[in-house]
GROMACS .gro file of C-alpha atoms in nm:
model
  321
    1MET     CA    1   6.887  -0.364   4.149
    2ALA     CA    2   6.990  -0.292   3.790
    3ARG     CA    3   6.861   0.026   3.634
    4PRO     CA    4   6.636  -0.023   3.325
    5SER     CA    5   6.799   0.062   2.996
    6ALA     CA    6   6.700   0.369   2.795
    7ALA     CA    7   6.541   0.141   2.536
    8THR     CA    8   6.332  -0.026   2.805
    9CYS     CA    9   6.217   0.312   2.936
   10ARG     CA   10   6.124   0.428   2.587
   11GLY     CA   11   5.928   0.108   2.532
   12THR     CA   12   5.743   0.152   2.859
   13ILE     CA   13   5.652   0.511   2.774
   14ILE     CA   14   5.529   0.412   2.428
   15ALA     CA   15   5.319   0.131   2.578
   16LEU     CA   16   5.165   0.370   2.829
   17LEU     CA   17   5.084   0.618   2.554
   18VAL     CA   18   4.919   0.347   2.348
   19LEU     CA   19   4.712   0.239   2.647
   20ALA     CA   20   4.615   0.598   2.718
   21GLY     CA   21   4.512   0.646   2.357
   22THR     CA   22   4.307   0.330   2.367
   23SER     CA   23   4.125   0.427   2.684
   24SER     CA   24   4.052   0.777   2.554
   25ALA     CA   25   3.893   0.622   2.247
   26GLN     CA   26   3.632   0.438   2.452
   27LEU     CA   27   3.288   0.572   2.533
   28SER     CA   28   3.207   0.606   2.902
   29THR     CA   29   2.918   0.721   3.117
   30ASP     CA   30   3.135   0.984   3.290
   31PHE     CA   31   3.306   1.133   2.985
   32TYR     CA   32   3.166   1.480   3.060
   33SER     CA   33   3.207   1.464   3.439
   34TYR     CA   34   3.461   1.748   3.432
   35SER     CA   35   3.414   1.915   3.094
   36CYS     CA   36   3.032   1.943   3.104
   37PRO     CA   37   2.877   1.794   3.419
   38GLY     CA   38   2.546   1.966   3.346
   39VAL     CA   39   2.489   1.811   3.004
   40PHE     CA   40   2.223   1.559   3.113
   41ASP     CA   41   2.032   1.823   3.306
   42ALA     CA   42   2.040   2.048   3.000
   43VAL     CA   43   1.903   1.785   2.762
   44LYS     CA   44   1.609   1.639   2.954
   45PRO     CA   45   1.392   1.954   2.997
   46VAL     CA   46   1.403   2.023   2.623
   47VAL     CA   47   1.298   1.665   2.547
   48GLN     CA   48   1.021   1.684   2.808
   49SER     CA   49   0.891   2.008   2.660
   50ALA     CA   50   0.894   1.869   2.305
   51ILE     CA   51   0.704   1.554   2.409
   52ALA     CA   52   0.456   1.758   2.612
   53MET     CA   53   0.378   1.956   2.297
   54GLU     CA   54   0.356   1.641   2.080
   55GLN     CA   55   0.380   1.296   2.238
   56ARG     CA   56   0.475   1.140   1.907
   57MET     CA   57   0.804   1.331   1.923
   58GLY     CA   58   0.956   1.084   2.167
   59ALA     CA   59   0.928   0.805   1.912
   60SER     CA   60   1.067   1.034   1.641
   61ILE     CA   61   1.380   1.107   1.846
   62VAL     CA   62   1.440   0.737   1.914
   63ARG     CA   63   1.403   0.675   1.541
   64LEU     CA   64   1.657   0.948   1.462
   65PHE     CA   65   1.910   0.771   1.681
   66PHE     CA   66   1.841   0.435   1.513
   67HIS     CA   67   1.865   0.574   1.160
   68ASP     CA   68   2.184   0.760   1.248
   69CYS     CA   69   2.366   0.465   1.405
   70PHE     CA   70   2.292   0.231   1.114
   71VAL     CA   71   2.481   0.458   0.872
   72GLN     CA   72   2.852   0.518   0.943
   73GLY     CA   73   2.788   0.448   1.311
   74CYS     CA   74   2.650   0.684   1.576
   75ASP     CA   75   2.812   0.999   1.438
   76ALA     CA   76   2.525   1.245   1.380
   77SER     CA   77   2.571   1.217   1.004
   78LEU     CA   78   2.193   1.201   0.968
   79LEU     CA   79   2.159   1.552   1.112
   80LEU     CA   80   2.359   1.718   0.832
   81ASP     CA   81   2.156   1.923   0.583
   82ASP     CA   82   2.215   1.897   0.211
   83THR     CA   83   2.398   2.187   0.047
   84PRO     CA   84   2.485   2.257  -0.319
   85SER     CA   85   2.819   2.083  -0.259
   86PHE     CA   86   2.721   1.823   0.001
   87GLN     CA   87   2.478   1.531  -0.012
   88GLY     CA   88   2.354   1.421   0.326
   89GLU     CA   89   2.124   1.136   0.432
   90LYS     CA   90   1.796   1.317   0.489
   91MET     CA   91   1.671   1.268   0.133
   92ALA     CA   92   1.750   0.896   0.118
   93THR     CA   93   1.443   0.674   0.078
   94PRO     CA   94   1.414   0.556   0.442
   95ASN     CA   95   1.446   0.915   0.567
   96ASN     CA   96   1.281   1.144   0.314
   97GLY     CA   97   0.948   1.266   0.450
   98SER     CA   98   0.979   1.020   0.736
   99VAL     CA   99   1.248   1.109   0.991
  100ARG     CA  100   1.165   1.415   1.195
  101GLY     CA  101   1.253   1.596   1.516
  102PHE     CA  102   1.555   1.785   1.387
  103GLU     CA  103   1.427   2.110   1.539
  104VAL     CA  104   1.419   1.944   1.881
  105ILE     CA  105   1.782   1.837   1.844
  106ASP     CA  106   1.867   2.195   1.744
  107ALA     CA  107   1.696   2.323   2.059
  108ILE     CA  108   1.882   2.072   2.276
  109LYS     CA  109   2.212   2.171   2.116
  110SER     CA  110   2.142   2.538   2.191
  111ALA     CA  111   2.063   2.455   2.554
  112VAL     CA  112   2.380   2.250   2.593
  113GLU     CA  113   2.594   2.518   2.426
  114ARG     CA  114   2.474   2.768   2.684
  115VAL     CA  115   2.602   2.540   2.960
  116CYS     CA  116   2.933   2.436   2.803
  117PRO     CA  117   3.015   2.571   2.454
  118SER     CA  118   3.187   2.349   2.196
  119VAL     CA  119   3.220   2.051   2.428
  120VAL     CA  120   2.929   1.810   2.366
  121SER     CA  121   2.880   1.643   2.029
  122CYS     CA  122   2.553   1.625   1.841
  123ALA     CA  123   2.602   1.246   1.831
  124ASP     CA  124   2.600   1.233   2.211
  125ILE     CA  125   2.302   1.469   2.230
  126LEU     CA  126   2.107   1.229   2.008
  127ALA     CA  127   2.200   0.930   2.228
  128ILE     CA  128   2.098   1.111   2.547
  129ALA     CA  129   1.774   1.244   2.396
  130ALA     CA  130   1.676   0.894   2.279
  131ARG     CA  131   1.720   0.758   2.633
  132ASP     CA  132   1.525   1.047   2.783
  133SER     CA  133   1.243   0.997   2.533
  134VAL     CA  134   1.203   0.632   2.632
  135VAL     CA  135   1.203   0.716   3.002
  136ILE     CA  136   0.956   1.005   2.969
  137LEU     CA  137   0.711   0.776   2.788
  138GLY     CA  138   0.727   0.512   3.061
  139GLY     CA  139   1.012   0.292   2.946
  140PRO     CA  140   1.332   0.179   3.116
  141SER     CA  141   1.631   0.399   3.194
  142TRP     CA  142   2.001   0.334   3.147
  143ASP     CA  143   2.331   0.516   3.184
  144VAL     CA  144   2.419   0.656   2.842
  145LYS     CA  145   2.777   0.609   2.732
  146VAL     CA  146   2.915   0.930   2.581
  147GLY     CA  147   3.233   1.062   2.424
  148ARG     CA  148   3.132   1.043   2.057
  149ARG     CA  149   3.240   1.305   1.810
  150ASP     CA  150   3.054   1.427   1.501
  151SER     CA  151   3.117   1.315   1.147
  152ARG     CA  152   3.224   1.553   0.872
  153THR     CA  153   3.076   1.314   0.616
  154ALA     CA  154   2.746   1.142   0.542
  155SER     CA  155   2.641   0.847   0.328
  156PHE     CA  156   2.334   0.875   0.109
  157ASN     CA  157   2.395   0.524  -0.026
  158GLY     CA  158   2.448   0.388   0.324
  159ALA     CA  159   2.114   0.529   0.433
  160ASN     CA  160   1.944   0.364   0.135
  161ASN     CA  161   2.111   0.027   0.189
  162ASN     CA  162   2.167  -0.018   0.564
  163ILE     CA  163   1.834   0.081   0.720
  164PRO     CA  164   1.582  -0.208   0.718
  165PRO     CA  165   1.278  -0.121   0.503
  166PRO     CA  166   0.928  -0.195   0.637
  167THR     CA  167   0.886  -0.460   0.367
  168SER     CA  168   1.175  -0.669   0.509
  169GLY     CA  169   1.138  -1.037   0.578
  170LEU     CA  170   1.294  -1.198   0.883
  171ALA     CA  171   1.610  -1.309   0.700
  172ASN     CA  172   1.674  -0.960   0.564
  173LEU     CA  173   1.609  -0.798   0.901
  174THR     CA  174   1.847  -1.038   1.071
  175SER     CA  175   2.114  -0.976   0.807
  176LEU     CA  176   2.092  -0.597   0.823
  177PHE     CA  177   2.116  -0.597   1.201
  178ALA     CA  178   2.403  -0.846   1.192
  179ALA     CA  179   2.590  -0.613   0.956
  180GLN     CA  180   2.588  -0.360   1.242
  181GLY     CA  181   2.710  -0.616   1.497
  182LEU     CA  182   2.362  -0.664   1.644
  183SER     CA  183   2.220  -1.009   1.713
  184GLN     CA  184   1.875  -1.140   1.632
  185THR     CA  185   1.792  -1.100   2.001
  186ASP     CA  186   1.896  -0.734   1.979
  187MET     CA  187   1.684  -0.694   1.668
  188VAL     CA  188   1.364  -0.826   1.828
  189ALA     CA  189   1.419  -0.620   2.142
  190LEU     CA  190   1.501  -0.298   1.955
  191SER     CA  191   1.197  -0.349   1.732
  192GLY     CA  192   1.000  -0.299   2.052
  193SER     CA  193   1.059   0.074   2.009
  194HIS     CA  194   0.756   0.041   1.779
  195THR     CA  195   0.548   0.033   2.094
  196ILE     CA  196   0.551   0.412   2.046
  197GLY     CA  197   0.502   0.629   1.740
  198GLN     CA  198   0.321   0.615   1.409
  199ALA     CA  199   0.386   0.505   1.053
  200ARG     CA  200   0.282   0.643   0.717
  201CYS     CA  201   0.033   0.464   0.492
  202THR     CA  202   0.298   0.419   0.223
  203ASN     CA  203   0.494   0.199   0.465
  204PHE     CA  204   0.210  -0.034   0.566
  205ARG     CA  205  -0.019  -0.031   0.259
  206ALA     CA  206   0.111  -0.357   0.110
  207HIS     CA  207   0.084  -0.536   0.445
  208VAL     CA  208  -0.278  -0.443   0.516
  209TYR     CA  209  -0.397  -0.513   0.161
  210ASN     CA  210  -0.185  -0.806   0.043
  211ASP     CA  211  -0.052  -1.009   0.336
  212THR     CA  212  -0.234  -1.305   0.487
  213ASN     CA  213  -0.059  -1.308   0.826
  214ILE     CA  214  -0.276  -1.024   0.954
  215ASP     CA  215  -0.599  -1.009   1.151
  216GLY     CA  216  -0.883  -0.935   0.908
  217ALA     CA  217  -1.064  -0.678   1.121
  218PHE     CA  218  -0.738  -0.500   1.196
  219ALA     CA  219  -0.652  -0.491   0.826
  220SER     CA  220  -0.992  -0.341   0.744
  221THR     CA  221  -0.948  -0.073   1.009
  222ARG     CA  222  -0.611   0.030   0.871
  223GLN     CA  223  -0.738   0.019   0.512
  224SER     CA  224  -1.003   0.279   0.600
  225GLY     CA  225  -0.731   0.537   0.647
  226CYS     CA  226  -0.496   0.414   0.378
  227PRO     CA  227  -0.631   0.398   0.021
  228SER     CA  228  -0.506   0.107  -0.186
  229THR     CA  229  -0.382   0.329  -0.467
  230SER     CA  230  -0.018   0.430  -0.436
  231GLY     CA  231   0.018   0.806  -0.412
  232SER     CA  232  -0.321   0.848  -0.248
  233GLY     CA  233  -0.301   0.914   0.124
  234ASP     CA  234   0.063   0.810   0.140
  235ASN     CA  235   0.131   1.032   0.440
  236ASN     CA  236  -0.179   0.931   0.639
  237LEU     CA  237  -0.066   0.808   0.980
  238ALA     CA  238  -0.157   0.506   1.191
  239PRO     CA  239  -0.022   0.404   1.533
  240LEU     CA  240   0.246   0.136   1.537
  241ASP     CA  241   0.099   0.013   1.866
  242LEU     CA  242  -0.276  -0.023   1.838
  243GLN     CA  243  -0.354   0.038   2.206
  244THR     CA  244  -0.102   0.282   2.354
  245PRO     CA  245   0.119   0.455   2.094
  246THR     CA  246   0.243   0.711   2.346
  247VAL     CA  247   0.335   0.469   2.626
  248PHE     CA  248   0.650   0.259   2.621
  249GLU     CA  249   0.554  -0.097   2.728
  250ASN     CA  250   0.515  -0.444   2.581
  251ASP     CA  251   0.179  -0.410   2.401
  252TYR     CA  252   0.365  -0.411   2.067
  253TYR     CA  253   0.448  -0.778   2.116
  254LYS     CA  254   0.095  -0.862   2.227
  255ASN     CA  255  -0.024  -0.714   1.898
  256LEU     CA  256   0.217  -0.933   1.702
  257VAL     CA  257   0.081  -1.247   1.868
  258SER     CA  258  -0.269  -1.129   1.769
  259LYS     CA  259  -0.148  -1.067   1.412
  260LYS     CA  260  -0.197  -0.693   1.450
  261GLY     CA  261   0.151  -0.573   1.361
  262LEU     CA  262   0.123  -0.261   1.145
  263LEU     CA  263   0.429  -0.316   0.928
  264HIS     CA  264   0.517  -0.628   0.735
  265SER     CA  265   0.857  -0.622   0.905
  266ASP     CA  266   0.687  -0.608   1.246
  267GLN     CA  267   0.469  -0.912   1.186
  268GLU     CA  268   0.767  -1.106   1.052
  269LEU     CA  269   0.893  -1.127   1.410
  270PHE     CA  270   0.595  -1.350   1.493
  271ASN     CA  271   0.519  -1.554   1.186
  272GLY     CA  272   0.615  -1.911   1.264
  273GLY     CA  273   0.987  -1.841   1.263
  274ALA     CA  274   1.293  -1.838   1.487
  275THR     CA  275   1.189  -1.524   1.677
  276ASP     CA  276   0.842  -1.638   1.786
  277ALA     CA  277   0.963  -1.763   2.125
  278GLN     CA  278   1.137  -1.434   2.203
  279VAL     CA  279   0.823  -1.238   2.118
  280GLN     CA  280   0.622  -1.467   2.347
  281SER     CA  281   0.874  -1.412   2.627
  282TYR     CA  282   0.821  -1.035   2.603
  283VAL     CA  283   0.445  -1.082   2.612
  284SER     CA  284   0.488  -1.281   2.934
  285SER     CA  285   0.743  -1.049   3.093
  286GLN     CA  286   0.771  -0.675   3.030
  287SER     CA  287   1.078  -0.664   3.253
  288THR     CA  288   1.254  -0.913   3.024
  289PHE     CA  289   1.175  -0.690   2.726
  290PHE     CA  290   1.298  -0.382   2.910
  291ALA     CA  291   1.626  -0.551   3.006
  292ASP     CA  292   1.694  -0.671   2.651
  293PHE     CA  293   1.592  -0.335   2.504
  294VAL     CA  294   1.837  -0.151   2.729
  295ALA     CA  295   2.115  -0.394   2.635
  296GLY     CA  296   2.033  -0.345   2.266
  297MET     CA  297   2.028   0.035   2.290
  298ILE     CA  298   2.366   0.041   2.465
  299LYS     CA  299   2.508  -0.199   2.208
  300MET     CA  300   2.366   0.005   1.919
  301GLY     CA  301   2.515   0.320   2.068
  302ASP     CA  302   2.857   0.157   2.045
  303ILE     CA  303   2.843   0.119   1.666
  304MET     CA  304   3.158   0.276   1.517
  305PRO     CA  305   3.174   0.596   1.724
  306LEU     CA  306   3.421   0.866   1.629
  307THR     CA  307   3.642   0.937   1.929
  308GLY     CA  308   3.969   1.099   2.022
  309SER     CA  309   4.078   1.338   1.746
  310ASN     CA  310   3.847   1.190   1.482
  311GLY     CA  311   3.556   1.398   1.356
  312GLU     CA  312   3.469   1.722   1.531
  313ILE     CA  313   3.234   1.881   1.784
  314ARG     CA  314   2.987   2.061   1.561
  315ASN     CA  315   2.874   2.409   1.659
  316ASN     CA  316   2.554   2.353   1.461
  317CYS     CA  317   2.422   1.999   1.426
  318ARG     CA  318   2.304   2.067   1.071
  319ARG     CA  319   2.640   2.160   0.922
  320ILE     CA  320   3.009   2.088   0.943
  321ASN     CA  321   3.218   2.351   1.121
   0.00000   0.00000   0.00000
C-alpha cells in the first residue's frame, strides 16, 4: 500500500482541526461534565430560595433570559451595568424599570464560583436558571445546552429595537421573532411564559382602555388599578395570567380565547388571525403547549452564542473582566 504524501497528511490534519474547532463551538448538554459537574446542583437551590421568597421571581428570571437572547444572542449582555464609559442595555425602554432579578443571578454566580471558579459563564447561568424557574413553578423540564461565553459588549439600540413591545400587532411580533430565527409557532409557544408573572400598568393601559378585542368586565377590573392618565400609577402591577400567575400551565391561552389577555400583544395571538388555531390547540392540550414551549426555549437558547475563544467567562456578571 502506498504511503500518503506529506501534503495529504497536512490536509488531513487541517481537516481534523477544523472539525474539532467546529465541534467545540457547539453548545451541548454535557459541556461542564468534567470542568464543573456540580453546576446544575449549585444553581437550582438559589433559584428555589429566590422563588420561595417571591414567587414572581421565577417569571422575572425567564424574562431576563428572553430579553438577553433577543439582543446580540444569549451572551449575558443584558446583565452588564452602565458605567461612565460603557452603555449597557438595562436602561433601554423595554428594560428600564421592568427587567429584574439581577441580584438572584449574582447570588447564583457566587454559588457556582464556590464550586468551580472562572469556569461557568453568566450566559449559561441565565439559561439554567430560566429552566429551573419554569420547573419549580410547575412547568416542563428540559436538558439545557451549555457552553456559552459572556459578551464584552452590549447594545442599547438592539434592546430598543429587537425586543417586541407590548403594543405589537401580530405582524410585528412575527417579524421580530423571525429576525431571531424563531418561527410563528415558536412565538406563540414562548408567549406562553406569560402564564406566570405580572405586568406594569404602563404596558397594558392602552389595551384595557382603548381596544375592543377585550372582555368588558375584565377591562373594568384592570382599569380599577391602572388610571387612564399616563404617569399615574404606571408601575401598578396586574397578573399576566388572571387565574394562576405563579403556576406554569396553559391558563394563559384559555384567557386569550375569553378575550382576557392583559397585553395588546397577548390578545393579538387570538384575534381572528393565523395563530388562533395554535392557541386553541394549547387550550385543548397542555402537553402540546409544554412540548412546543420546550422546543422554543431550546431554539431561543441557540441564538448566536459566543463559544470557543470568543467573549470571556465573567468573574462578575455585572461587569467585564
